[in-house]
Amino acid sequence: MKLKSKLTIFLVAAAGIAPLADAAMLPSSGNVKFYDTPNNNQSNGGGEFRADILEFGTSADQYTFCLEVSESIKLDRKYRYTIDTAATSGGKNLDTGTPGRDTISKGTAFLFELFAKGALLGDWSGFSGFGINYTANRVGNSALMQKAIWALEDEKSFISNPTSTSHYSANGNIFLDLAIAQNGSSFTNARMDFDPNTTGVRVMNIEKWSRRKQKWVEGQSQLVWDPSPVSDSGTTATLMLAGLIGLAAIRRKTRQ
């Protein structure tokens, strides 16, 4: 019942960053390319990464975090995408009742919506902030967010990984703690399927054309924010895809 979404996208409406696009404009399907950013944390084996929706032009449209550890994407490669409420194929999938589809977890949806609306900024206390510019703390925070998502999506377990640094709480990860607290202080509850009628968090499933196989093959999915399914009280979120590429750049695989 957990999400196995492959790539998590985090929209950021934060500190002086002007919206790049109205989230309501996000097409339900289209084409996208992914690029590296200075905030990428290679030691964590993930992003953040920049995603450019080609229908929006050449500027960065979103910043992304990946969901699936076992999947990968190739930078500066054109992918086609579709928006869904579940990741399709790839990664671990404990949704035995829906083979091939892995619905987003409640905990992941909760964290991503806060992040998309800029409401998660206060939970990055003790750090220098989450602005658009590179900082060592932003890299550290991105790593923590990615680890929380992987734990909530059953990709990896970080709940028993405490550290002496201020980046971690007693449970091992401040963001994972936040998601657990929101769901009755239960890690099990936080990993249950989310209700798509209560949030605009969605999955961007991606595919690329394989010349060798002469067919479309799937890559890592991303999380995106689309306010149209729910009332957003007039809030305009900055469209920033957050996609954490599952494995470190040096280990990225290209599925052909």
Short mmCIF file of C-alpha atoms in Angstrom, two decimals:
data_model
loop_
_atom_site.label_atom_id
_atom_site.label_comp_id
_atom_site.label_asym_id
_atom_site.label_seq_id
_atom_site.Cartn_x
_atom_site.Cartn_y
_atom_site.Cartn_z
CA MET A 1 0.00 0.00 0.00
CA LYS A 2 2.89 2.28 -0.28
CA LEU A 3 3.99 4.40 -3.03
CA LYS A 4 6.60 3.16 -5.26
CA SER A 5 6.56 6.31 -7.26
CA LYS A 6 9.70 6.59 -9.09
CA LEU A 7 10.55 10.17 -9.04
CA THR A 8 9.42 12.74 -6.71
CA ILE A 9 8.91 16.21 -7.80
CA PHE A 10 8.91 19.04 -5.37
CA LEU A 11 7.41 22.37 -6.30
CA VAL A 12 8.93 25.26 -4.46
CA ALA A 13 7.16 28.54 -3.82
CA ALA A 14 9.90 30.07 -1.78
CA ALA A 15 11.97 33.07 -0.81
CA GLY A 16 11.88 35.46 -3.67
CA ILE A 17 11.61 32.86 -6.41
CA ALA A 18 9.15 33.98 -9.06
CA PRO A 19 6.79 31.30 -10.42
CA LEU A 20 8.10 29.84 -13.64
CA ALA A 21 4.71 28.55 -14.71
CA ASP A 22 1.21 28.25 -13.34
CA ALA A 23 0.88 24.72 -11.98
CA ALA A 24 -2.61 24.54 -13.49
CA MET A 25 -0.93 24.71 -16.90
CA LEU A 26 0.88 21.40 -16.39
CA PRO A 27 -0.13 19.25 -19.38
CA SER A 28 -1.39 15.76 -18.60
CA SER A 29 1.11 14.45 -21.13
CA GLY A 30 4.07 15.81 -23.04
CA ASN A 31 7.85 15.75 -23.25
CA VAL A 32 10.52 16.50 -20.65
CA LYS A 33 14.30 16.60 -20.19
CA PHE A 34 16.25 16.37 -16.92
CA TYR A 35 19.47 18.15 -15.95
CA ASP A 36 21.89 18.20 -13.03
CA THR A 37 21.96 21.05 -10.47
CA PRO A 38 24.63 22.36 -8.05
CA ASN A 39 22.46 21.02 -5.22
CA ASN A 40 22.78 17.41 -6.29
CA ASN A 41 23.96 15.16 -3.47
CA GLN A 42 25.93 12.34 -5.06
CA SER A 43 26.77 10.72 -1.74
CA ASN A 44 23.04 10.29 -1.21
CA GLY A 45 22.63 8.73 -4.64
CA GLY A 46 19.99 11.18 -5.76
CA GLY A 47 19.02 14.73 -6.75
CA GLU A 48 17.88 17.35 -6.74
CA PHE A 49 17.63 17.70 -10.51
CA ARG A 50 16.10 20.18 -12.91
CA ALA A 51 13.26 19.17 -15.21
CA ASP A 52 12.33 21.14 -18.31
CA ILE A 53 8.90 20.46 -19.78
CA LEU A 54 9.53 21.01 -23.47
CA GLU A 55 6.06 22.37 -24.11
CA PHE A 56 6.94 25.25 -21.75
CA GLY A 57 10.09 26.26 -23.64
CA THR A 58 13.74 25.97 -22.62
CA SER A 59 13.72 27.41 -19.08
CA ALA A 60 13.68 25.27 -15.93
CA ASP A 61 10.09 24.40 -15.04
CA GLN A 62 10.54 22.21 -11.98
CA TYR A 63 13.12 20.74 -9.63
CA THR A 64 12.82 17.03 -8.98
CA PHE A 65 13.58 14.23 -6.54
CA CYS A 66 13.42 10.58 -7.60
CA LEU A 67 11.24 7.92 -6.07
CA GLU A 68 12.62 4.62 -7.30
CA VAL A 69 16.04 3.45 -6.24
CA SER A 70 16.25 0.70 -8.86
CA GLU A 71 15.27 2.94 -11.78
CA SER A 72 17.37 5.65 -13.44
CA ILE A 73 17.22 8.41 -16.00
CA LYS A 74 19.69 9.84 -18.46
CA LEU A 75 20.36 13.56 -18.33
CA ASP A 76 19.62 15.77 -21.34
CA ARG A 77 17.58 12.95 -22.89
CA LYS A 78 14.08 13.54 -24.20
CA TYR A 79 11.37 11.55 -22.40
CA ARG A 80 7.67 11.49 -22.97
CA TYR A 81 5.52 11.61 -19.85
CA THR A 82 1.99 11.10 -18.57
CA ILE A 83 0.49 12.29 -15.28
CA ASP A 84 -1.05 9.65 -12.99
CA THR A 85 -1.82 8.90 -9.34
CA ALA A 86 0.57 5.94 -9.27
CA ALA A 87 3.98 4.96 -10.53
CA THR A 88 3.92 2.28 -13.19
CA SER A 89 6.43 -0.58 -13.27
CA GLY A 90 9.89 -0.45 -11.75
CA GLY A 91 10.88 -0.13 -8.09
CA LYS A 92 9.43 -2.10 -5.21
CA ASN A 93 5.67 -2.45 -5.32
CA LEU A 94 3.78 -3.68 -2.30
CA ASP A 95 0.39 -2.86 -3.85
CA THR A 96 -0.34 -6.52 -4.57
CA GLY A 97 -3.93 -5.73 -5.51
CA THR A 98 -2.83 -3.50 -8.39
CA PRO A 99 0.03 -5.23 -10.24
CA GLY A 100 2.18 -2.80 -12.19
CA ARG A 101 0.79 0.24 -10.35
CA ASP A 102 2.27 1.69 -7.16
CA THR A 103 0.13 4.38 -5.58
CA ILE A 104 1.71 7.32 -3.76
CA SER A 105 1.87 7.02 0.01
CA LYS A 106 0.05 9.38 2.36
CA GLY A 107 3.33 10.45 3.92
CA THR A 108 4.98 11.27 0.60
CA ALA A 109 1.94 13.22 -0.59
CA PHE A 110 1.85 15.17 2.69
CA LEU A 111 5.52 16.17 2.51
CA PHE A 112 5.41 16.98 -1.17
CA GLU A 113 2.35 19.21 -0.88
CA LEU A 114 3.97 21.19 1.94
CA PHE A 115 7.11 21.51 -0.12
CA ALA A 116 5.18 22.54 -3.21
CA LYS A 117 3.38 25.30 -1.34
CA GLY A 118 6.50 26.54 0.44
CA ALA A 119 5.02 25.52 3.80
CA LEU A 120 7.82 23.08 4.55
CA LEU A 121 10.41 25.84 4.80
CA GLY A 122 9.94 26.24 8.54
CA ASP A 123 10.86 22.61 9.00
CA TRP A 124 14.30 23.30 7.54
CA SER A 125 15.20 25.25 10.68
CA GLY A 126 18.81 25.34 11.75
CA PHE A 127 19.92 25.47 8.13
CA SER A 128 20.62 28.43 5.86
CA GLY A 129 17.41 27.99 3.91
CA PHE A 130 16.16 26.48 0.68
CA GLY A 131 16.74 29.26 -1.83
CA ILE A 132 17.48 28.75 -5.49
CA ASN A 133 21.25 29.15 -4.95
CA TYR A 134 23.59 26.38 -3.89
CA THR A 135 24.36 25.95 -0.20
CA ALA A 136 25.84 22.99 1.63
CA ASN A 137 22.75 22.90 3.84
CA ARG A 138 20.42 22.73 0.88
CA VAL A 139 22.32 19.70 -0.34
CA GLY A 140 21.94 18.12 3.09
CA ASN A 141 18.25 18.91 3.25
CA SER A 142 17.68 17.48 -0.21
CA ALA A 143 19.36 14.26 0.91
CA LEU A 144 17.09 14.04 3.95
CA MET A 145 13.97 14.65 1.89
CA GLN A 146 15.00 12.00 -0.60
CA LYS A 147 15.68 9.48 2.14
CA ALA A 148 12.28 10.17 3.72
CA ILE A 149 10.56 9.57 0.39
CA TRP A 150 12.46 6.35 -0.22
CA ALA A 151 11.48 5.09 3.23
CA LEU A 152 7.82 6.03 2.73
CA GLU A 153 7.85 4.33 -0.67
CA ASP A 154 9.49 1.16 0.68
CA GLU A 155 12.51 1.66 -1.56
CA LYS A 156 14.93 1.77 1.37
CA SER A 157 14.73 1.87 5.14
CA PHE A 158 16.24 4.87 6.90
CA ILE A 159 13.98 4.97 9.95
CA SER A 160 16.65 3.39 12.17
CA ASN A 161 19.53 5.48 10.92
CA PRO A 162 20.18 8.10 13.64
CA THR A 163 23.17 10.40 13.54
CA SER A 164 24.74 12.90 15.87
CA THR A 165 24.31 15.83 13.46
CA SER A 166 21.47 18.32 13.76
CA HIS A 167 20.12 17.17 10.40
CA TYR A 168 18.53 14.16 12.07
CA SER A 169 16.02 13.67 14.83
CA ALA A 170 15.87 10.76 17.23
CA ASN A 171 14.04 8.71 14.61
CA GLY A 172 16.74 9.34 12.04
CA ASN A 173 15.17 11.93 9.71
CA ILE A 174 13.26 15.12 10.51
CA PHE A 175 11.04 14.87 7.42
CA LEU A 176 10.22 11.23 8.01
CA ASP A 177 9.32 12.15 11.59
CA LEU A 178 7.00 14.86 10.29
CA ALA A 179 5.17 12.47 7.94
CA ILE A 180 4.82 9.87 10.69
CA ALA A 181 3.48 12.42 13.19
CA GLN A 182 0.88 13.56 10.64
CA ASN A 183 -0.40 9.98 10.30
CA GLY A 184 -1.20 9.03 13.88
CA SER A 185 2.47 8.59 14.81
CA SER A 186 2.40 5.41 12.75
CA PHE A 187 5.01 4.55 10.12
CA THR A 188 2.59 1.97 8.74
CA ASN A 189 -0.17 4.56 8.32
CA ALA A 190 2.22 7.01 6.66
CA ARG A 191 3.00 4.37 4.02
CA MET A 192 -0.63 3.66 3.13
CA ASP A 193 -2.11 4.81 -0.19
CA PHE A 194 -2.99 8.49 -0.44
CA ASP A 195 -6.40 9.84 -1.50
CA PRO A 196 -5.96 11.72 -4.82
CA ASN A 197 -9.18 13.64 -4.15
CA THR A 198 -7.58 15.48 -1.23
CA THR A 199 -4.38 16.76 -2.82
CA GLY A 200 -2.88 17.87 -6.11
CA VAL A 201 0.21 15.67 -5.74
CA ARG A 202 0.63 13.45 -8.78
CA VAL A 203 3.19 11.16 -10.44
CA MET A 204 4.93 11.89 -13.71
CA ASN A 205 5.65 8.55 -15.39
CA ILE A 206 8.32 8.79 -18.08
CA GLU A 207 9.40 6.71 -21.08
CA LYS A 208 12.19 6.96 -23.63
CA TRP A 209 12.54 5.42 -27.05
CA SER A 210 15.04 2.54 -27.29
CA ARG A 211 16.55 2.22 -30.74
CA ARG A 212 17.94 -1.19 -29.83
CA LYS A 213 14.61 -2.59 -28.65
CA GLN A 214 12.56 -0.49 -31.05
CA LYS A 215 10.03 0.32 -28.37
CA TRP A 216 9.34 2.72 -25.49
CA VAL A 217 10.90 1.76 -22.16
CA GLU A 218 10.07 3.24 -18.77
CA GLY A 219 12.35 5.39 -16.64
CA GLN A 220 12.07 6.82 -13.14
CA SER A 221 8.78 8.49 -12.33
CA GLN A 222 8.59 11.94 -10.73
CA LEU A 223 6.25 13.61 -8.30
CA VAL A 224 4.51 16.74 -9.52
CA TRP A 225 2.08 19.28 -8.13
CA ASP A 226 -1.15 20.05 -9.96
CA PRO A 227 -3.54 22.27 -7.95
CA SER A 228 -6.46 21.72 -10.34
CA PRO A 229 -7.82 18.55 -8.60
CA VAL A 230 -8.32 20.42 -5.32
CA SER A 231 -9.08 23.93 -4.12
CA ASP A 232 -5.85 25.87 -3.69
CA SER A 233 -7.43 28.99 -2.11
CA GLY A 234 -6.00 31.11 -4.89
CA THR A 235 -2.45 30.06 -4.14
CA THR A 236 -0.16 29.96 -7.16
CA ALA A 237 2.56 27.39 -6.62
CA THR A 238 5.89 27.76 -8.32
CA LEU A 239 6.12 24.95 -10.82
CA MET A 240 9.34 23.29 -9.83
CA LEU A 241 9.72 19.62 -10.49
CA ALA A 242 11.88 17.94 -7.98
CA GLY A 243 13.29 14.73 -9.25
CA LEU A 244 15.82 12.79 -7.37
CA ILE A 245 17.60 10.51 -9.73
CA GLY A 246 17.74 7.21 -7.93
CA LEU A 247 21.39 6.31 -8.20
CA ALA A 248 24.37 8.64 -8.06
CA ALA A 249 25.42 10.10 -11.40
CA ILE A 250 28.44 7.90 -11.55
CA ARG A 251 26.18 4.87 -11.18
CA ARG A 252 23.31 5.99 -13.38
CA LYS A 253 22.13 3.36 -15.77
CA THR A 254 20.42 3.95 -19.07
CA ARG A 255 17.75 1.39 -19.79
CA GLN A 256 17.96 0.59 -23.46
#
